[in-house]
Coordinates of C-alpha atoms and ligand atoms in Angstrom, one line a residue:
M674 CA 17.1 -42.6 75.6
I675 CA 19.3 -45.5 74.6
V676 CA 18.3 -49.2 74.8
S677 CA 21.4 -51.4 75.0
K678 CA 21.5 -55.2 74.5
F679 CA 24.4 -57.3 75.5
G680 CA 24.7 -60.7 73.9
G681 CA 25.8 -64.0 75.3
S682 CA 29.5 -63.5 74.6
S683 CA 29.4 -60.0 76.2
V684 CA 28.3 -61.6 79.5
K685 CA 30.3 -64.9 79.2
D686 CA 32.7 -64.1 82.1
A687 CA 33.5 -61.5 84.8
S688 CA 35.8 -59.4 82.6
S689 CA 33.3 -59.3 79.8
I690 CA 30.6 -58.1 82.2
L691 CA 32.9 -55.3 83.4
N692 CA 33.3 -54.2 79.8
C693 CA 29.5 -53.9 79.5
L694 CA 29.4 -51.9 82.7
A695 CA 32.1 -49.6 81.4
I696 CA 30.0 -48.9 78.4
L697 CA 27.0 -48.1 80.6
K698 CA 29.0 -45.8 82.8
E699 CA 30.1 -43.7 79.9
N700 CA 26.7 -42.4 79.0
R701 CA 23.7 -41.9 81.3
Q702 CA 21.4 -41.9 78.3
R703 CA 21.7 -45.6 78.4
S704 CA 18.8 -46.5 80.6
V705 CA 17.5 -49.9 79.5
V706 CA 19.7 -52.9 79.4
I707 CA 18.7 -56.3 77.8
V708 CA 20.9 -59.1 78.9
S709 CA 21.3 -62.5 77.1
A710 CA 22.2 -65.8 78.8
S711 CA 25.9 -66.1 79.6
G712 CA 28.0 -67.8 76.8
K713 CA 26.4 -71.0 75.6
T714 CA 24.0 -71.5 78.6
T715 CA 20.9 -71.8 76.5
N716 CA 22.5 -74.6 74.5
E717 CA 23.3 -76.4 77.8
L718 CA 19.7 -75.9 79.0
E719 CA 18.4 -77.4 75.8
I720 CA 20.6 -80.5 76.3
I721 CA 19.5 -80.8 79.9
W722 CA 15.8 -80.8 78.9
N723 CA 16.5 -83.9 76.8
S724 CA 19.0 -85.5 79.1
K725 CA 18.6 -88.7 81.2
E726 CA 20.5 -87.1 84.0
P727 CA 19.2 -83.6 84.1
H728 CA 19.6 -82.9 87.9
S729 CA 23.3 -83.2 88.0
L730 CA 23.7 -81.1 84.8
I731 CA 21.4 -78.4 86.0
K732 CA 23.4 -78.2 89.2
D733 CA 26.5 -77.6 87.1
V734 CA 24.8 -74.7 85.3
F735 CA 23.9 -73.0 88.6
N736 CA 27.3 -73.6 90.1
K737 CA 28.9 -72.0 87.1
H738 CA 26.8 -68.9 87.7
R739 CA 27.7 -69.0 91.4
D740 CA 31.4 -69.0 90.5
L741 CA 30.8 -66.1 88.1
A742 CA 29.0 -64.1 90.9
R743 CA 31.9 -65.0 93.3
E744 CA 34.5 -63.8 90.9
L745 CA 32.6 -60.5 90.6
G746 CA 32.5 -60.3 94.4
I747 CA 28.7 -60.1 94.6
Y748 CA 27.7 -63.7 95.4
H749 CA 26.3 -62.8 98.8
L750 CA 23.9 -60.5 97.0
C751 CA 22.8 -63.2 94.6
Q752 CA 22.7 -66.3 96.8
I753 CA 19.0 -66.3 97.8
Y754 CA 17.8 -65.5 94.3
M755 CA 19.9 -68.2 92.8
D756 CA 18.9 -70.8 95.3
D757 CA 15.3 -70.0 94.6
L758 CA 15.7 -70.2 90.9
E759 CA 17.5 -73.6 91.2
T760 CA 14.6 -75.0 93.2
Q761 CA 12.2 -73.8 90.4
A762 CA 14.5 -75.3 87.7
K763 CA 14.5 -78.7 89.4
E764 CA 10.8 -78.6 89.8
C765 CA 10.5 -77.8 86.1
L766 CA 12.6 -80.8 85.3
N767 CA 10.4 -83.0 87.4
H768 CA 7.5 -82.3 85.0
R769 CA 9.1 -82.7 81.6
T770 CA 5.9 -84.3 80.2
Q771 CA 4.5 -80.8 80.1
N772 CA 6.0 -79.5 77.0
H773 CA 5.5 -75.8 77.8
L774 CA 7.9 -76.1 80.7
R775 CA 10.8 -76.4 78.2
D776 CA 10.6 -72.6 77.6
Q777 CA 10.6 -72.1 81.3
L778 CA 13.7 -74.2 81.7
L779 CA 15.4 -72.2 78.9
S780 CA 14.5 -69.0 80.7
F781 CA 16.9 -69.7 83.6
G782 CA 19.9 -68.7 81.5
E783 CA 18.7 -65.1 81.0
R784 CA 17.3 -64.9 84.6
L785 CA 20.6 -65.9 86.1
S786 CA 22.9 -63.7 83.9
S787 CA 20.7 -60.6 84.2
F788 CA 20.5 -60.9 88.0
I789 CA 24.3 -61.1 88.3
F790 CA 24.6 -58.2 85.9
Y791 CA 22.1 -56.2 88.0
R792 CA 23.9 -56.7 91.3
K793 CA 27.3 -55.8 89.8
A794 CA 25.8 -52.8 88.0
Q795 CA 24.4 -51.5 91.3
E796 CA 27.9 -51.6 92.7
V797 CA 29.8 -50.2 89.7
L798 CA 27.2 -47.5 88.8
A799 CA 26.4 -46.2 92.3
P800 CA 24.9 -43.8 93.2
R801 CA 22.7 -44.2 90.1
E802 CA 19.5 -46.1 90.8
V803 CA 19.6 -49.5 89.2
I804 CA 16.4 -51.6 88.9
F805 CA 15.8 -55.3 88.1
D806 CA 12.8 -56.1 86.0
H807 CA 11.3 -59.4 84.7
A808 CA 10.9 -58.9 80.9
Y809 CA 8.4 -61.7 80.8
E810 CA 6.0 -59.7 82.8
L811 CA 6.1 -57.0 80.1
I812 CA 6.5 -58.9 76.8
Q813 CA 3.1 -60.6 76.2
T814 CA 3.1 -63.3 73.6
N815 CA 0.9 -65.9 72.0
S816 CA 1.5 -69.6 73.0
F817 CA 3.9 -70.5 70.2
Y818 CA 6.3 -72.1 72.6
G819 CA 9.9 -72.0 71.4
E820 CA 9.2 -69.2 68.9
A821 CA 6.5 -67.0 70.4
D822 CA 5.0 -64.0 68.7
P823 CA 4.8 -60.9 70.9
L824 CA 1.4 -59.2 71.1
Q825 CA 2.7 -55.8 70.2
D826 CA -0.1 -53.6 71.5
E827 CA -0.2 -55.2 74.9
T828 CA 3.6 -55.3 75.1
H829 CA 3.9 -51.6 74.3
R830 CA 1.3 -50.8 76.8
N831 CA 2.9 -52.8 79.6
I832 CA 6.4 -51.4 78.9
K833 CA 5.2 -47.8 78.7
K834 CA 3.2 -48.1 81.9
R835 CA 6.1 -49.7 83.7
F836 CA 8.5 -46.9 82.6
E837 CA 6.1 -44.1 83.5
K838 CA 6.6 -44.9 87.1
L839 CA 10.4 -44.8 87.1
A840 CA 12.7 -41.9 87.9
P841 CA 14.2 -40.5 84.7
E842 CA 17.7 -41.2 85.8
A843 CA 17.0 -44.9 86.7
L844 CA 18.7 -47.7 84.8
V845 CA 16.6 -50.8 84.2
I846 CA 18.3 -54.2 83.8
T847 CA 16.1 -57.0 82.3
Q848 CA 16.3 -60.1 80.1
G849 CA 16.2 -60.8 76.4
F850 CA 14.5 -63.8 74.8
L851 CA 11.6 -64.1 77.3
G852 CA 7.9 -63.5 77.2
Q853 CA 4.7 -64.7 78.8
N854 CA 1.4 -65.9 77.4
E855 CA -2.1 -65.4 78.6
E856 CA -1.9 -68.3 81.0
K857 CA 1.1 -66.7 82.6
N858 CA 3.5 -69.4 81.3
I859 CA 6.9 -68.2 80.3
T860 CA 7.5 -68.3 76.5
T861 CA 10.7 -67.8 74.4
L862 CA 10.9 -65.7 71.3
G863 CA 13.1 -68.1 69.3
R864 CA 16.8 -68.9 69.6
E865 CA 19.0 -65.7 69.4
G866 CA 15.8 -63.8 70.1
S867 CA 17.3 -61.3 72.7
D868 CA 17.9 -58.8 69.9
F869 CA 14.1 -58.9 69.2
S870 CA 13.3 -58.2 72.9
A871 CA 15.6 -55.2 72.8
S872 CA 13.9 -53.8 69.7
L873 CA 10.5 -54.3 71.3
F874 CA 11.7 -52.2 74.3
A875 CA 13.2 -49.6 71.9
S876 CA 10.0 -49.3 70.0
A877 CA 7.7 -49.1 73.0
L878 CA 9.9 -46.4 74.6
D879 CA 10.5 -44.6 71.3
S880 CA 14.2 -44.6 72.1
E881 CA 16.6 -42.7 69.8
I882 CA 19.2 -45.5 69.7
L883 CA 19.1 -49.2 70.0
E884 CA 22.5 -50.7 70.6
I885 CA 23.3 -54.3 69.9
W886 CA 26.6 -55.1 71.7
T887 CA 28.2 -58.3 70.6
D888 CA 31.6 -59.9 69.8
V889 CA 32.1 -58.3 66.4
D890 CA 32.4 -54.6 65.5
G891 CA 29.4 -54.5 63.3
I892 CA 27.6 -56.3 60.6
Y893 CA 29.9 -57.6 57.8
D894 CA 29.0 -58.7 54.3
R895 CA 29.9 -62.3 55.5
D896 CA 30.8 -63.8 58.8
P897 CA 34.1 -62.2 59.7
H898 CA 35.0 -65.2 61.9
R899 CA 34.8 -67.5 58.9
F900 CA 35.8 -65.4 55.9
E901 CA 39.0 -63.4 55.9
N902 CA 37.8 -61.1 53.1
A903 CA 34.7 -60.0 55.0
K904 CA 34.0 -56.3 54.9
R905 CA 32.1 -54.3 57.4
L906 CA 28.9 -52.6 56.3
D907 CA 29.2 -49.2 58.0
H908 CA 25.7 -48.0 57.0
L909 CA 22.6 -50.0 56.2
S910 CA 19.1 -49.0 55.6
Y911 CA 16.3 -50.6 57.7
E912 CA 15.3 -52.6 54.7
Q913 CA 18.8 -53.8 53.9
A914 CA 19.3 -54.8 57.6
D915 CA 15.9 -56.5 57.7
T916 CA 16.7 -58.6 54.6
L917 CA 20.1 -59.5 55.9
A918 CA 18.7 -60.5 59.3
K919 CA 15.9 -62.6 57.6
S920 CA 18.5 -64.3 55.4
G921 CA 20.0 -65.9 58.5
M922 CA 23.0 -63.7 59.4
K923 CA 23.6 -64.8 63.0
V924 CA 24.6 -61.3 64.2
L925 CA 21.0 -60.0 64.1
F926 CA 17.9 -62.0 65.0
K927 CA 15.6 -62.3 62.0
R928 CA 12.8 -60.1 63.4
T929 CA 15.0 -57.4 65.1
I930 CA 14.2 -54.6 62.7
E931 CA 10.4 -55.3 62.5
P932 CA 9.2 -53.3 65.5
I933 CA 11.7 -50.4 65.1
N934 CA 10.1 -46.9 64.6
K935 CA 11.9 -46.0 61.4
N936 CA 11.3 -42.3 61.9
R937 CA 13.0 -42.2 65.2
T938 CA 15.3 -45.1 66.3
R939 CA 18.7 -45.7 64.8
V940 CA 20.3 -49.1 65.4
F941 CA 23.9 -49.5 66.2
V942 CA 25.8 -52.9 66.2
G943 CA 29.2 -52.8 67.9
Q944 CA 31.8 -54.8 69.8
T945 CA 31.6 -54.8 73.6
S946 CA 35.2 -55.4 74.2
D947 CA 36.3 -52.5 71.9
P948 CA 33.6 -49.9 71.5
Q949 CA 36.2 -47.5 69.9
K950 CA 36.1 -49.6 66.8
G951 CA 32.7 -48.2 65.9
G952 CA 30.3 -50.4 64.1
T953 CA 27.3 -50.6 61.8
I954 CA 24.6 -47.9 61.9
I955 CA 21.2 -48.8 60.6
S956 CA 19.0 -45.8 59.7
S957 CA 16.7 -44.6 56.9
E958 CA 19.7 -43.6 54.8
G959 CA 21.8 -46.8 54.3
N960 CA 24.2 -47.2 51.5
K961 CA 22.3 -47.3 48.2
E962 CA 25.5 -48.1 46.2
L963 CA 25.7 -51.6 47.7
K964 CA 24.7 -54.1 45.0
R965 CA 26.1 -57.2 46.8
L966 CA 24.9 -56.9 50.4
G967 CA 25.9 -60.2 52.0
M968 CA 26.2 -63.9 52.1
A969 CA 24.6 -65.8 55.0
I970 CA 25.3 -69.4 55.9
K971 CA 22.9 -71.4 58.1
E972 CA 23.8 -74.8 59.3
N973 CA 21.6 -77.6 60.8
I974 CA 18.8 -77.2 58.3
T975 CA 16.2 -79.8 57.6
Q976 CA 14.8 -80.0 54.1
I977 CA 11.6 -81.9 53.5
N978 CA 10.8 -82.5 49.8
I979 CA 7.1 -83.1 49.2
A980 CA 5.4 -85.4 46.6
F981 CA 1.7 -85.1 47.0
N982 CA -0.5 -88.2 47.0
S983 CA -2.6 -88.4 43.8
D984 CA -5.9 -87.7 45.6
V985 CA -4.8 -84.1 46.4
S986 CA -6.3 -82.2 43.6
S987 CA -3.8 -79.4 43.2
N988 CA -0.5 -78.1 44.4
E989 CA -2.2 -75.0 45.8
H990 CA -4.5 -77.1 47.9
G991 CA -1.5 -79.2 49.1
L992 CA 0.4 -76.0 50.0
E993 CA -2.5 -74.7 52.0
N994 CA -2.6 -78.0 54.0
I995 CA 1.1 -77.7 54.7
K996 CA 0.7 -74.2 55.9
A997 CA -2.1 -75.2 58.2
L998 CA -0.1 -78.1 59.5
L999 CA 3.0 -75.9 60.2
D1000 CA 0.7 -73.6 62.1
Q1001 CA -0.8 -76.5 64.1
C1002 CA 2.7 -77.7 65.0
K1003 CA 3.7 -74.1 65.8
I1004 CA 6.6 -74.2 63.3
H1005 CA 7.8 -71.1 61.4
P1006 CA 9.5 -72.4 58.2
L1007 CA 12.6 -70.7 56.7
F1008 CA 11.3 -71.4 53.2
L1009 CA 8.1 -73.0 51.8
S1010 CA 7.1 -74.0 48.3
Y1011 CA 4.9 -76.7 46.9
K1012 CA 8.1 -78.7 46.4
S1013 CA 9.8 -78.4 49.7
V1014 CA 9.7 -77.1 53.3
I1015 CA 13.0 -75.8 54.8
L1016 CA 13.2 -75.6 58.5
E1017 CA 15.8 -75.0 61.2
N1018 CA 16.4 -78.3 63.1
N1019 CA 14.0 -78.4 66.0
E1020 CA 12.2 -80.7 68.3
K1021 CA 8.8 -80.2 66.7
I1022 CA 9.9 -81.6 63.3
S1023 CA 9.1 -85.3 64.0
S1024 CA 5.5 -84.6 64.9
F1025 CA 5.1 -82.4 61.8
V1026 CA 6.5 -85.2 59.6
S1027 CA 4.3 -87.9 61.0
K1028 CA 1.2 -85.7 60.3
L1029 CA 2.6 -84.8 56.9
K1030 CA 2.7 -88.5 55.9
E1031 CA -1.1 -88.6 56.2
F1032 CA -1.5 -86.7 53.0
C1033 CA 1.8 -86.7 51.1
C1034 CA 5.1 -88.6 50.8
P1035 CA 7.8 -86.5 52.4
V1036 CA 11.5 -87.2 51.7
I1037 CA 13.6 -85.8 54.6
F1038 CA 17.2 -84.5 54.5
T1039 CA 18.7 -83.5 57.8
N1040 CA 21.8 -81.4 58.6
Q1041 CA 21.7 -79.5 55.4
I1042 CA 23.5 -76.1 54.9
M1043 CA 21.6 -73.1 53.5
I1044 CA 23.5 -70.4 51.7
N1045 CA 21.7 -67.1 51.1
L1046 CA 23.0 -64.4 48.8
V1047 CA 21.4 -61.0 49.3
G1048 CA 21.8 -57.9 47.1
D1049 CA 20.3 -56.1 44.2
E1050 CA 20.1 -56.8 40.5
L1051 CA 21.1 -60.5 41.0
L1052 CA 19.3 -61.8 37.9
C1053 CA 22.5 -61.3 35.9
L1054 CA 24.2 -64.0 38.0
K1055 CA 22.0 -66.7 36.7
Q1056 CA 24.3 -68.1 34.0
P1057 CA 27.6 -67.7 36.0
L1058 CA 25.9 -69.3 39.0
D1059 CA 24.8 -72.3 36.9
N1060 CA 28.5 -72.7 35.8
V1061 CA 29.7 -72.6 39.4
L1062 CA 27.1 -75.2 40.5
E1063 CA 28.2 -77.4 37.6
E1064 CA 31.8 -77.2 38.8
Y1065 CA 30.7 -78.2 42.3
E1066 CA 28.7 -81.0 40.8
K1067 CA 31.8 -82.5 39.1
E1068 CA 33.4 -82.7 42.6
G1069 CA 30.3 -84.5 43.9
K1070 CA 29.0 -81.5 45.7
T1071 CA 25.4 -80.8 45.0
F1072 CA 23.8 -77.4 45.5
E1073 CA 20.1 -76.9 44.9
V1074 CA 18.7 -73.5 44.1
V1075 CA 15.5 -73.2 46.2
E1076 CA 14.8 -69.5 45.5
Y1077 CA 15.9 -67.1 42.9
R1078 CA 14.7 -63.5 43.0
K1079 CA 16.3 -60.3 41.8
N1080 CA 17.4 -59.5 45.4
F1081 CA 17.8 -62.9 46.9
I1082 CA 19.3 -66.3 46.0
G1083 CA 18.7 -69.2 48.3
L1084 CA 20.8 -72.4 47.9
I1085 CA 20.9 -75.6 49.9
T1086 CA 23.6 -78.3 50.0
S1087 CA 24.1 -81.5 51.8
S1088 CA 27.9 -81.2 51.9
A1089 CA 29.2 -82.5 55.2
K1090 CA 30.1 -79.5 57.4
D1091 CA 33.8 -80.4 57.4
H1092 CA 34.0 -80.5 53.6
F1093 CA 31.8 -77.5 53.0
D1094 CA 33.5 -75.1 50.8
C1095 CA 31.8 -72.1 49.3
S1096 CA 34.8 -70.2 48.0
R1097 CA 33.5 -70.4 44.4
L1098 CA 30.2 -68.9 45.4
E1099 CA 32.0 -66.3 47.5
K1100 CA 34.1 -65.3 44.5
L1101 CA 31.1 -65.3 42.1
F1102 CA 29.1 -63.1 44.4
F1103 CA 31.7 -60.6 45.8
G1104 CA 34.3 -60.8 43.1
P1105 CA 37.9 -62.0 43.4
Ligands
ADP560 P1 25.4 -62.5 70.6 O1 25.7 -63.6 71.5 O2 26.1 -61.2 71.0 O3 24.0 -62.3 70.3 P2 25.8 -63.9 68.1 O4 26.7 -65.1 68.2 O5 24.3 -64.1 68.0 O6 26.2 -62.9 69.3 O7 26.2 -63.0 66.8 C1 27.5 -62.6 66.6 C2 28.2 -63.6 65.7 O8 27.6 -63.6 64.5 C3 29.7 -63.3 65.4 O9 30.5 -63.9 66.4 C4 29.9 -63.8 64.0 O10 30.7 -64.9 64.0 C5 28.5 -64.2 63.5 N1 28.2 -63.6 62.2 C6 27.6 -64.3 61.2 N2 27.5 -63.6 60.1 C7 27.9 -62.3 60.4 C8 28.0 -61.1 59.7 N3 27.6 -61.1 58.4 N4 28.5 -60.0 60.3 C9 28.9 -60.1 61.6 N5 28.9 -61.3 62.3 C10 28.4 -62.4 61.8
LIG561 N1 20.0 -67.0 75.0 C1 19.2 -67.1 73.9 C2 19.8 -68.0 72.9 O1 21.0 -68.4 73.0 C3 18.8 -65.8 73.3 C4 19.9 -64.9 72.8 O2 21.1 -65.1 73.1 O3 19.6 -64.1 71.9 O4 19.2 -68.3 71.9
MG562 MG1 22.6 -63.2 68.9

């Protein structure tokens, strides 16, 4: 069995959706499909949640999807479903004081795109049986809205039970990104989290292959859309892929590898518009020769430097308080030490900061950029890295080393995005 996930760019318009269906048609082993929201719909929904005029904006989102369904010639098969979802979305926007409804609003992106995908798949793949499922009825999570943790045992049980009932030839279309908590409220698994949904399905179903179909033909050692010297990593071990994902490489959600059954499931990352190009294969073998795995750049980072009040007896005690507070505010930090907390910009930061001020004096830097270097035997780079950072400093560009381990270097800078230049770091890490 193969579980296939199609990302936002793979379902951004009618011709992209037809590319996905061509891939499904080619191999009947592909029997579970996880669909992301179309294009940048989740960003749009985030803006709508905070907007003063949400009703006209949400109408635009629905109308955009109606146009997509029309272009695919299946609008008549989607109309009732879309009208019903639109009523639900408007209802949700009428109750924005209830914070948990933010996740429900974000869910409409995946719910719309997956239904359109399903209707077109029924037509293109006939006579194969195609089934539409609500992933949130299967993926059970805690109540960490915005970045919910799946409850793996319950989720596995639900998925297995659901699939026992299906004909072996059936194809199931469902959504990425979505879960549901005990109160039956929709939760989301974190931005970019559809990859994680796909790996939860692959692991529950013990599938042989998990495919992540996207707009690049594999995982590169740096973003190929940004760096012309980027090289594709054809083979990665689970551990290498997990470290790269956790370092913030956009192409793979940070928790994608966690649920994978390493004795069974290989992961493939490839390009929807050109499957012939091949891609990256993640398996137990990997490429042990690779000493410099990759460089990941994460923008929109908030850095909070902490100076404890004198009445806090020790740094350890202070750190425990911060961990408890992060948990209370339901925030997963990217990095945490007794000197600083590094977070992806998100809505929960302001309440975290005001609580933090009760026991320490935080200094906040927003819109920072984090650069993570991942590899092996990196300690030898210490001196050359210091030299490079000194050269940047002379140009008024400050980079701070927040973490230095033998397989990981984490740097943060406040350079404005437009002036951000990491060519020296690139050269230092990968060579000329
Ligand atoms: P999807 O919508 O399919 O989930 P994403 O936008 O999340 O796709 O991920 C694909 C993007 O990740 C690519 O367009 C590419 O610009 C970016 N990217 C960043 N780092 C890498 C990397 N090391 N290798 C490949 N792609 C990368
Ligand atoms: N649609 C969600 C997002 O944009 C999840 C995903 O695409 O992986 O974050
Ligand atoms: Mg993604």
